[in-house]
């Protein structure tokens, strides 16, 4: 019989950028490239945005980052901007330390209700 997956986690405030590392409650930030036509591709690298997952003790599960931070704060225009945006997001996650992340069956991801934008 498989062990039930947690539906409530305390956010540690610790950020990892490699899914091979991390402990329960840590946040994994990762870039998602935006598809653009080849003729519109920038010499700076592909544009993208950051998404997040939280470690539940056995696996990474999605965090609904769109309810926590505006898209404009998660997007980067190329590889040169990516580290700056990643650091700003790391600082934001640090502020979530001690918050309760609750799994939502409706959105099939974890949400930090106390931190969500109105």
Short mmCIF file of C-alpha atoms in Angstrom, two decimals, residues 46-113:
data_model
loop_
_atom_site.label_atom_id
_atom_site.label_comp_id
_atom_site.label_asym_id
_atom_site.label_seq_id
_atom_site.Cartn_x
_atom_site.Cartn_y
_atom_site.Cartn_z
CA UNK A 46 15.07 32.35 -25.63
CA UNK A 47 12.61 34.27 -23.50
CA UNK A 48 10.88 32.47 -20.67
CA UNK A 49 9.33 32.62 -17.24
CA UNK A 50 9.89 30.91 -13.91
CA UNK A 51 7.64 28.27 -12.42
CA UNK A 52 7.93 26.59 -9.03
CA UNK A 53 7.49 23.26 -7.28
CA UNK A 54 7.64 22.30 -3.60
CA UNK A 55 9.22 19.11 -2.27
CA UNK A 56 6.76 16.99 -0.28
CA UNK A 57 9.35 14.59 1.14
CA UNK A 58 9.29 12.22 -1.81
CA UNK A 59 8.54 14.25 -4.95
CA UNK A 60 8.34 17.77 -6.39
CA UNK A 61 4.80 19.08 -6.76
CA UNK A 62 3.71 22.23 -8.54
CA UNK A 63 3.14 25.54 -6.74
CA UNK A 64 0.63 27.97 -8.24
CA UNK A 65 3.14 30.80 -8.59
CA UNK A 66 0.78 32.85 -10.77
CA UNK A 67 -1.36 33.61 -7.70
CA UNK A 68 1.67 34.70 -5.67
CA UNK A 69 3.63 36.92 -8.05
CA UNK A 70 2.68 38.90 -11.14
CA UNK A 71 3.82 37.36 -14.41
CA UNK A 72 5.94 40.47 -15.10
CA UNK A 73 8.08 39.59 -12.06
CA UNK A 74 8.63 36.00 -13.25
CA UNK A 75 9.43 36.61 -16.92
CA UNK A 76 12.89 37.06 -18.46
CA UNK A 77 13.68 38.24 -21.99
CA UNK A 78 16.81 36.13 -22.48
CA UNK A 79 19.63 34.34 -20.71
CA UNK A 80 21.22 37.63 -19.58
CA UNK A 81 18.10 38.56 -17.55
CA UNK A 82 17.47 35.08 -16.16
CA UNK A 83 19.90 35.26 -13.16
CA UNK A 84 18.53 38.66 -12.08
CA UNK A 85 14.94 37.43 -12.17
CA UNK A 86 15.94 34.20 -10.38
CA UNK A 87 17.56 36.18 -7.56
CA UNK A 88 14.50 38.42 -7.17
CA UNK A 89 12.30 35.33 -6.95
CA UNK A 90 14.66 33.72 -4.43
CA UNK A 91 14.27 36.80 -2.25
CA UNK A 92 10.46 36.58 -2.57
CA UNK A 93 10.45 32.90 -1.57
CA UNK A 94 12.58 33.72 1.46
CA UNK A 95 9.67 35.88 2.69
CA UNK A 96 7.37 32.84 2.55
CA UNK A 97 9.34 31.00 5.23
CA UNK A 98 6.96 29.39 7.74
CA UNK A 99 3.88 29.78 5.52
CA UNK A 100 1.51 26.85 5.05
CA UNK A 101 1.28 25.45 1.51
CA UNK A 102 -2.01 23.62 0.97
CA UNK A 103 -2.72 21.24 -1.90
CA UNK A 104 -5.72 22.29 -3.98
CA UNK A 105 -7.59 19.49 -5.76
CA UNK A 106 -9.21 22.12 -7.98
CA UNK A 107 -5.95 23.49 -9.39
CA UNK A 108 -3.92 20.30 -8.73
CA UNK A 109 -1.08 22.23 -7.15
CA UNK A 110 0.00 23.73 -3.86
CA UNK A 111 -1.20 27.20 -2.94
CA UNK A 112 -0.07 29.65 -0.27
CA UNK A 113 -3.47 31.18 0.47
#
